[in-house]
């Protein structure tokens, strides 16, 4: 692909039909932008009980397959082990982050369907920002519930920890939010902004590698994009922050900017991500739906 300026990182843990749909639909709409697809296949029964050979053969020479030594699941990153490439590459997308030679890296989930040129849209909008995509898990955030913040407004509302704690306490207990302030770490107390639910959402986002790589582990001080961190009570799970949150916060404090880009016209993301792995009925329904779409759109 002589004009390709974007490589793709996709982590695969189960969902074979959805994985095929994600990649075939991405290439249909944005293939002219794309070079290498880093197909990172996590070890474990969700992957070992079926073969990816047919899908990988269909994708041809675009694919660079990588099998990390272990699945990191949702474990908080161990900073003491980040110097070890074998450990570091168990963090989602990290192998592609280090291996790509393109100016941009597109990170996607393996349960998306692309219905428009998402890559073109992100390239048009990234400008001087380090990353572009949908910013914030605002549906979980008390600041958004109170109208203090919202998608693309993460720079405007910067509470100190006392204000953040009061904000979380002000929400009706019946309203679900993750209770980071119940047993906060020193890191959360010291650095409450960006807010705990703020990140560049990984289901589909574009990263400017010329800006991000020099400041991100292993070259720089920012934690890897795929690192989970714990800012609350590790025994309840309330404190585990999602992928991208630590990296987003580290770069924001270095002065890097991120561009909020609505993707709903280009990307359908209905597989509910990680949670689907624990809901057999939903998992099967999503796989069957993906098979039907593949048959309808990609076999004629």
mmCIF file of C-alpha atoms in Angstrom:
data_model
loop_
_atom_site.group_PDB
_atom_site.id
_atom_site.type_symbol
_atom_site.label_atom_id
_atom_site.label_comp_id
_atom_site.label_asym_id
_atom_site.label_seq_id
_atom_site.Cartn_x
_atom_site.Cartn_y
_atom_site.Cartn_z
ATOM 1 C CA UNK A 1 0.000 0.000 0.000
ATOM 2 C CA UNK A 2 2.181 2.910 -1.234
ATOM 3 C CA UNK A 3 -0.136 5.595 0.156
ATOM 4 C CA UNK A 4 -0.744 3.932 3.514
ATOM 5 C CA UNK A 5 0.029 6.145 6.484
ATOM 6 C CA UNK A 6 -1.820 4.209 9.201
ATOM 7 C CA UNK A 7 -1.128 0.848 10.801
ATOM 8 C CA UNK A 8 -3.800 -0.972 12.815
ATOM 9 C CA UNK A 9 -3.580 -2.613 16.237
ATOM 10 C CA UNK A 10 -6.291 -5.101 17.133
ATOM 11 C CA UNK A 11 -6.210 -7.348 20.194
ATOM 12 C CA UNK A 12 -8.088 -10.603 19.736
ATOM 13 C CA UNK A 13 -9.606 -12.497 22.652
ATOM 14 C CA UNK A 14 -12.435 -14.641 21.350
ATOM 15 C CA UNK A 15 -15.174 -13.248 19.071
ATOM 16 C CA UNK A 16 -13.904 -14.787 15.797
ATOM 17 C CA UNK A 17 -16.880 -13.717 13.675
ATOM 18 C CA UNK A 18 -16.880 -10.223 15.135
ATOM 19 C CA UNK A 19 -13.124 -9.982 14.558
ATOM 20 C CA UNK A 20 -13.592 -10.854 10.897
ATOM 21 C CA UNK A 21 -16.386 -8.319 10.541
ATOM 22 C CA UNK A 22 -14.316 -5.599 12.217
ATOM 23 C CA UNK A 23 -11.379 -6.080 9.884
ATOM 24 C CA UNK A 24 -13.255 -6.708 6.634
ATOM 25 C CA UNK A 25 -15.502 -3.703 7.189
ATOM 26 C CA UNK A 26 -12.544 -1.499 8.180
ATOM 27 C CA UNK A 27 -10.676 -2.446 5.010
ATOM 28 C CA UNK A 28 -13.738 -1.922 2.833
ATOM 29 C CA UNK A 29 -14.165 1.670 3.986
ATOM 30 C CA UNK A 30 -10.632 2.728 4.936
ATOM 31 C CA UNK A 31 -8.292 0.240 3.282
ATOM 32 C CA UNK A 32 -6.618 2.908 1.146
ATOM 33 C CA UNK A 33 -5.208 4.481 4.316
ATOM 34 C CA UNK A 34 -3.977 1.263 5.914
ATOM 35 C CA UNK A 35 -0.688 -0.588 5.793
ATOM 36 C CA UNK A 36 0.021 -3.334 8.323
ATOM 37 C CA UNK A 37 -2.578 -4.886 10.606
ATOM 38 C CA UNK A 38 -1.016 -5.989 13.878
ATOM 39 C CA UNK A 39 -3.122 -8.992 14.844
ATOM 40 C CA UNK A 40 -2.342 -9.506 18.536
ATOM 41 C CA UNK A 41 -3.803 -12.850 19.558
ATOM 42 C CA UNK A 42 -3.971 -13.324 23.324
ATOM 43 C CA UNK A 43 -3.345 -16.867 24.608
ATOM 44 C CA UNK A 44 -6.109 -18.787 26.303
ATOM 45 C CA UNK A 45 -9.107 -21.036 25.613
ATOM 46 C CA UNK A 46 -11.146 -18.281 23.968
ATOM 47 C CA UNK A 47 -8.580 -18.285 21.177
ATOM 48 C CA UNK A 48 -7.204 -21.831 21.244
ATOM 49 C CA UNK A 49 -10.542 -23.501 20.531
ATOM 50 C CA UNK A 50 -10.745 -22.166 16.998
ATOM 51 C CA UNK A 51 -8.317 -21.370 14.195
ATOM 52 C CA UNK A 52 -7.597 -17.925 12.800
ATOM 53 C CA UNK A 53 -5.920 -19.419 9.728
ATOM 54 C CA UNK A 54 -8.792 -18.727 7.321
ATOM 55 C CA UNK A 55 -9.192 -15.122 8.426
ATOM 56 C CA UNK A 56 -5.455 -14.455 8.356
ATOM 57 C CA UNK A 57 -5.167 -16.000 4.892
ATOM 58 C CA UNK A 58 -8.020 -13.818 3.631
ATOM 59 C CA UNK A 59 -6.291 -10.711 4.944
ATOM 60 C CA UNK A 60 -3.111 -11.699 3.129
ATOM 61 C CA UNK A 61 0.201 -9.894 3.400
ATOM 62 C CA UNK A 62 -1.224 -7.003 5.382
ATOM 63 C CA UNK A 63 -1.208 -8.980 8.616
ATOM 64 C CA UNK A 64 1.566 -9.249 11.170
ATOM 65 C CA UNK A 65 0.488 -11.767 13.766
ATOM 66 C CA UNK A 66 1.820 -11.616 17.310
ATOM 67 C CA UNK A 67 1.170 -13.978 20.216
ATOM 68 C CA UNK A 68 2.180 -12.542 23.592
ATOM 69 C CA UNK A 69 3.450 -14.916 26.247
ATOM 70 C CA UNK A 70 0.461 -14.328 28.530
ATOM 71 C CA UNK A 71 -2.880 -12.573 28.758
ATOM 72 C CA UNK A 72 -2.750 -9.606 31.117
ATOM 73 C CA UNK A 73 -6.538 -9.657 31.557
ATOM 74 C CA UNK A 74 -7.439 -6.655 33.788
ATOM 75 C CA UNK A 75 -4.445 -6.713 36.095
ATOM 76 C CA UNK A 76 -2.917 -3.419 37.138
ATOM 77 C CA UNK A 77 0.430 -2.771 35.466
ATOM 78 C CA UNK A 78 3.568 -3.610 37.424
ATOM 79 C CA UNK A 79 5.947 -0.672 36.803
ATOM 80 C CA UNK A 80 8.933 -2.741 37.965
ATOM 81 C CA UNK A 81 8.479 -5.134 35.039
ATOM 82 C CA UNK A 82 8.070 -2.645 32.209
ATOM 83 C CA UNK A 83 11.732 -2.909 31.223
ATOM 84 C CA UNK A 84 11.062 -6.531 30.194
ATOM 85 C CA UNK A 85 9.685 -6.622 26.615
ATOM 86 C CA UNK A 86 8.016 -9.995 27.185
ATOM 87 C CA UNK A 87 5.964 -8.547 30.048
ATOM 88 C CA UNK A 88 5.404 -5.215 28.350
ATOM 89 C CA UNK A 89 4.019 -6.897 25.254
ATOM 90 C CA UNK A 90 1.312 -8.635 27.298
ATOM 91 C CA UNK A 91 -0.270 -5.168 27.634
ATOM 92 C CA UNK A 92 -2.830 -4.653 24.912
ATOM 93 C CA UNK A 93 -1.643 -2.956 21.726
ATOM 94 C CA UNK A 94 1.890 -2.421 23.082
ATOM 95 C CA UNK A 95 3.596 -4.676 20.544
ATOM 96 C CA UNK A 96 2.055 -2.686 17.694
ATOM 97 C CA UNK A 97 2.856 0.591 19.451
ATOM 98 C CA UNK A 98 6.536 -0.323 19.434
ATOM 99 C CA UNK A 99 6.666 -2.068 16.051
ATOM 100 C CA UNK A 100 4.768 0.290 13.732
ATOM 101 C CA UNK A 101 6.783 2.417 11.326
ATOM 102 C CA UNK A 102 3.827 4.543 10.178
ATOM 103 C CA UNK A 103 3.084 8.102 11.298
ATOM 104 C CA UNK A 104 -0.236 6.992 12.796
ATOM 105 C CA UNK A 105 -1.524 3.938 14.665
ATOM 106 C CA UNK A 106 -5.222 3.100 14.651
ATOM 107 C CA UNK A 107 -6.401 1.108 17.675
ATOM 108 C CA UNK A 108 -9.674 -0.788 17.330
ATOM 109 C CA UNK A 109 -11.753 -3.306 19.227
ATOM 110 C CA UNK A 110 -12.515 -6.647 17.618
ATOM 111 C CA UNK A 111 -16.271 -6.183 17.997
ATOM 112 C CA UNK A 112 -16.827 -3.123 15.797
ATOM 113 C CA UNK A 113 -18.482 -2.808 12.425
ATOM 114 C CA UNK A 114 -17.231 0.023 10.252
ATOM 115 C CA UNK A 115 -19.918 1.616 8.109
ATOM 116 C CA UNK A 116 -17.912 4.622 6.938
ATOM 117 C CA UNK A 117 -14.342 5.831 6.544
ATOM 118 C CA UNK A 118 -13.452 6.280 10.206
ATOM 119 C CA UNK A 119 -9.745 6.525 9.436
ATOM 120 C CA UNK A 120 -10.291 9.333 6.962
ATOM 121 C CA UNK A 121 -12.473 11.183 9.468
ATOM 122 C CA UNK A 122 -9.860 10.863 12.217
ATOM 123 C CA UNK A 123 -7.041 11.933 9.901
ATOM 124 C CA UNK A 124 -9.024 14.994 8.856
ATOM 125 C CA UNK A 125 -9.616 16.024 12.470
ATOM 126 C CA UNK A 126 -6.482 15.092 14.391
ATOM 127 C CA UNK A 127 -4.622 18.267 13.437
ATOM 128 C CA UNK A 128 -1.794 18.938 15.887
ATOM 129 C CA UNK A 129 -3.290 16.674 18.566
ATOM 130 C CA UNK A 130 -1.512 13.547 19.788
ATOM 131 C CA UNK A 131 -4.667 11.450 19.532
ATOM 132 C CA UNK A 132 -8.165 11.622 18.115
ATOM 133 C CA UNK A 133 -11.341 9.696 18.806
ATOM 134 C CA UNK A 134 -14.184 9.793 21.285
ATOM 135 C CA UNK A 135 -12.981 11.194 24.607
ATOM 136 C CA UNK A 136 -14.396 10.248 27.970
ATOM 137 C CA UNK A 137 -16.615 7.577 29.486
ATOM 138 C CA UNK A 138 -19.002 10.326 30.446
ATOM 139 C CA UNK A 139 -21.936 7.977 31.130
ATOM 140 C CA UNK A 140 -20.034 6.801 34.231
ATOM 141 C CA UNK A 141 -18.762 10.184 35.386
ATOM 142 C CA UNK A 142 -20.430 12.356 38.055
ATOM 143 C CA UNK A 143 -18.980 15.480 36.428
ATOM 144 C CA UNK A 144 -20.990 14.773 33.288
ATOM 145 C CA UNK A 145 -24.039 13.855 35.365
ATOM 146 C CA UNK A 146 -23.821 17.301 36.979
ATOM 147 C CA UNK A 147 -23.253 19.065 33.662
ATOM 148 C CA UNK A 148 -19.767 20.179 34.661
ATOM 149 C CA UNK A 149 -17.943 18.308 31.928
ATOM 150 C CA UNK A 150 -18.658 16.277 28.824
ATOM 151 C CA UNK A 151 -17.151 14.825 25.652
ATOM 152 C CA UNK A 152 -14.351 17.017 24.393
ATOM 153 C CA UNK A 153 -14.458 19.292 27.461
ATOM 154 C CA UNK A 154 -11.865 17.535 29.584
ATOM 155 C CA UNK A 155 -9.630 20.628 29.632
ATOM 156 C CA UNK A 156 -12.307 22.864 31.137
ATOM 157 C CA UNK A 157 -13.139 21.217 34.462
ATOM 158 C CA UNK A 158 -10.160 20.563 36.765
ATOM 159 C CA UNK A 159 -11.244 19.834 40.343
ATOM 160 C CA UNK A 160 -8.840 19.241 43.186
ATOM 161 C CA UNK A 161 -9.247 16.000 45.119
ATOM 162 C CA UNK A 162 -11.575 17.462 47.759
ATOM 163 C CA UNK A 163 -13.865 18.726 44.999
ATOM 164 C CA UNK A 164 -13.729 15.372 43.211
ATOM 165 C CA UNK A 165 -14.593 13.512 46.421
ATOM 166 C CA UNK A 166 -17.517 15.855 47.099
ATOM 167 C CA UNK A 167 -18.699 15.449 43.518
ATOM 168 C CA UNK A 168 -18.776 11.650 43.756
ATOM 169 C CA UNK A 169 -20.542 11.853 47.127
ATOM 170 C CA UNK A 170 -23.195 14.202 45.738
ATOM 171 C CA UNK A 171 -24.648 11.647 43.320
ATOM 172 C CA UNK A 172 -27.643 9.601 44.420
ATOM 173 C CA UNK A 173 -26.308 6.202 45.601
ATOM 174 C CA UNK A 174 -28.843 4.510 43.332
ATOM 175 C CA UNK A 175 -27.049 5.961 40.287
ATOM 176 C CA UNK A 176 -24.221 3.687 39.209
ATOM 177 C CA UNK A 177 -20.729 5.091 39.072
ATOM 178 C CA UNK A 178 -17.422 3.475 39.937
ATOM 179 C CA UNK A 179 -16.505 4.386 43.492
ATOM 180 C CA UNK A 180 -12.877 5.413 43.116
ATOM 181 C CA UNK A 181 -13.037 7.738 46.115
ATOM 182 C CA UNK A 182 -13.968 5.039 48.644
ATOM 183 C CA UNK A 183 -10.345 3.925 49.086
ATOM 184 C CA UNK A 184 -8.286 6.298 46.941
ATOM 185 C CA UNK A 185 -4.588 5.889 46.298
ATOM 186 C CA UNK A 186 -2.111 8.685 46.830
ATOM 187 C CA UNK A 187 -1.931 9.053 43.046
ATOM 188 C CA UNK A 188 -5.632 9.864 42.787
ATOM 189 C CA UNK A 189 -5.413 12.322 45.672
ATOM 190 C CA UNK A 190 -2.373 13.980 44.153
ATOM 191 C CA UNK A 191 -3.650 14.033 40.580
ATOM 192 C CA UNK A 192 -7.464 13.975 40.311
ATOM 193 C CA UNK A 193 -7.373 15.522 36.819
ATOM 194 C CA UNK A 194 -7.986 14.295 34.190
ATOM 195 C CA UNK A 195 -10.979 12.732 35.883
ATOM 196 C CA UNK A 196 -10.970 8.945 36.463
ATOM 197 C CA UNK A 197 -13.297 8.178 33.562
ATOM 198 C CA UNK A 198 -11.447 10.388 31.084
ATOM 199 C CA UNK A 199 -9.503 8.775 28.267
ATOM 200 C CA UNK A 200 -9.186 8.441 24.520
ATOM 201 C CA UNK A 201 -11.611 5.554 24.025
ATOM 202 C CA UNK A 202 -9.842 2.522 22.634
ATOM 203 C CA UNK A 203 -12.670 1.011 20.580
ATOM 204 C CA UNK A 204 -11.496 3.213 17.714
ATOM 205 C CA UNK A 205 -8.868 5.916 18.060
ATOM 206 C CA UNK A 206 -5.933 7.312 16.129
ATOM 207 C CA UNK A 207 -2.547 8.090 17.670
ATOM 208 C CA UNK A 208 0.132 10.334 16.174
ATOM 209 C CA UNK A 209 3.186 8.164 16.739
ATOM 210 C CA UNK A 210 5.693 10.923 16.109
ATOM 211 C CA UNK A 211 4.266 12.736 19.139
ATOM 212 C CA UNK A 212 3.331 9.763 21.328
ATOM 213 C CA UNK A 213 6.216 7.323 20.944
ATOM 214 C CA UNK A 214 9.041 9.492 22.368
ATOM 215 C CA UNK A 215 7.114 10.200 25.589
ATOM 216 C CA UNK A 216 5.603 6.736 26.127
ATOM 217 C CA UNK A 217 7.187 3.630 27.659
ATOM 218 C CA UNK A 218 9.684 2.221 26.745
ATOM 219 C CA UNK A 219 11.121 5.441 25.274
ATOM 220 C CA UNK A 220 9.510 7.943 27.638
ATOM 221 C CA UNK A 221 7.967 8.302 31.119
ATOM 222 C CA UNK A 222 4.271 7.858 30.235
ATOM 223 C CA UNK A 223 2.749 4.512 31.085
ATOM 224 C CA UNK A 224 1.807 2.273 28.137
ATOM 225 C CA UNK A 225 -1.500 2.900 26.392
ATOM 226 C CA UNK A 226 -2.658 -0.611 27.338
ATOM 227 C CA UNK A 227 -1.827 -0.353 31.041
ATOM 228 C CA UNK A 228 -4.532 -0.796 33.639
ATOM 229 C CA UNK A 229 -3.876 1.029 36.906
ATOM 230 C CA UNK A 230 -5.493 0.906 40.337
ATOM 231 C CA UNK A 231 -6.490 4.178 42.002
ATOM 232 C CA UNK A 232 -8.852 2.711 44.584
ATOM 233 C CA UNK A 233 -9.511 -0.493 46.469
ATOM 234 C CA UNK A 234 -7.878 -3.475 44.694
ATOM 235 C CA UNK A 235 -9.988 -5.924 46.693
ATOM 236 C CA UNK A 236 -13.286 -4.610 45.342
ATOM 237 C CA UNK A 237 -12.194 -3.798 41.814
ATOM 238 C CA UNK A 238 -13.670 -0.331 42.182
ATOM 239 C CA UNK A 239 -10.262 1.212 41.616
ATOM 240 C CA UNK A 240 -9.176 -0.383 38.352
ATOM 241 C CA UNK A 241 -9.041 2.234 35.630
ATOM 242 C CA UNK A 242 -9.594 1.241 32.034
ATOM 243 C CA UNK A 243 -7.086 0.926 29.240
ATOM 244 C CA UNK A 244 -5.862 4.291 28.034
ATOM 245 C CA UNK A 245 -6.712 6.231 31.197
ATOM 246 C CA UNK A 246 -3.217 6.286 32.725
ATOM 247 C CA UNK A 247 -1.600 7.033 29.359
ATOM 248 C CA UNK A 248 -4.101 9.800 28.608
ATOM 249 C CA UNK A 249 -3.520 11.394 32.003
ATOM 250 C CA UNK A 250 0.256 11.162 31.750
ATOM 251 C CA UNK A 251 0.293 12.830 28.341
ATOM 252 C CA UNK A 252 -2.270 15.458 29.327
ATOM 253 C CA UNK A 253 0.022 16.517 32.176
ATOM 254 C CA UNK A 254 2.877 16.793 29.681
ATOM 255 C CA UNK A 255 0.813 19.234 27.644
ATOM 256 C CA UNK A 256 -0.347 16.879 24.882
ATOM 257 C CA UNK A 257 -3.759 17.606 23.399
ATOM 258 C CA UNK A 258 -6.459 15.208 22.245
ATOM 259 C CA UNK A 259 -9.264 15.821 19.772
ATOM 260 C CA UNK A 260 -12.803 14.585 20.415
ATOM 261 C CA UNK A 261 -14.273 13.162 17.190
ATOM 262 C CA UNK A 262 -17.756 11.633 17.095
ATOM 263 C CA UNK A 263 -17.611 8.275 15.335
ATOM 264 C CA UNK A 264 -21.222 7.082 15.420
ATOM 265 C CA UNK A 265 -21.695 7.721 11.691
ATOM 266 C CA UNK A 266 -18.695 5.518 10.843
ATOM 267 C CA UNK A 267 -18.413 2.885 13.580
ATOM 268 C CA UNK A 268 -20.985 0.630 15.207
ATOM 269 C CA UNK A 269 -19.815 -0.773 18.525
ATOM 270 C CA UNK A 270 -22.544 -2.969 19.930
ATOM 271 C CA UNK A 271 -20.616 -5.951 21.293
ATOM 272 C CA UNK A 272 -20.249 -4.281 24.735
ATOM 273 C CA UNK A 273 -16.524 -4.985 24.793
ATOM 274 C CA UNK A 274 -14.992 -6.918 27.669
ATOM 275 C CA UNK A 275 -18.324 -7.508 29.442
ATOM 276 C CA UNK A 276 -19.560 -9.743 26.631
ATOM 277 C CA UNK A 277 -16.973 -12.342 27.611
ATOM 278 C CA UNK A 278 -18.979 -12.950 30.792
ATOM 279 C CA UNK A 279 -22.436 -13.010 29.206
ATOM 280 C CA UNK A 280 -22.781 -16.175 27.149
ATOM 281 C CA UNK A 281 -26.171 -15.264 25.712
ATOM 282 C CA UNK A 282 -24.997 -11.840 24.592
ATOM 283 C CA UNK A 283 -21.712 -13.242 23.284
ATOM 284 C CA UNK A 284 -23.453 -15.855 21.130
ATOM 285 C CA UNK A 285 -26.017 -13.340 19.874
ATOM 286 C CA UNK A 286 -23.272 -10.929 18.806
ATOM 287 C CA UNK A 287 -21.345 -13.695 17.059
ATOM 288 C CA UNK A 288 -24.454 -14.847 15.203
ATOM 289 C CA UNK A 289 -25.245 -11.293 14.173
ATOM 290 C CA UNK A 290 -21.694 -10.879 12.848
ATOM 291 C CA UNK A 291 -21.996 -14.108 10.840
ATOM 292 C CA UNK A 292 -25.231 -12.825 9.278
ATOM 293 C CA UNK A 293 -23.668 -9.481 8.340
ATOM 294 C CA UNK A 294 -20.594 -11.173 6.883
ATOM 295 C CA UNK A 295 -22.837 -13.401 4.772
ATOM 296 C CA UNK A 296 -24.928 -10.453 3.610
ATOM 297 C CA UNK A 297 -22.190 -7.925 2.884
ATOM 298 C CA UNK A 298 -18.965 -9.820 2.215
ATOM 299 C CA UNK A 299 -19.774 -13.074 0.417
ATOM 300 C CA UNK A 300 -21.520 -11.751 -2.658
#
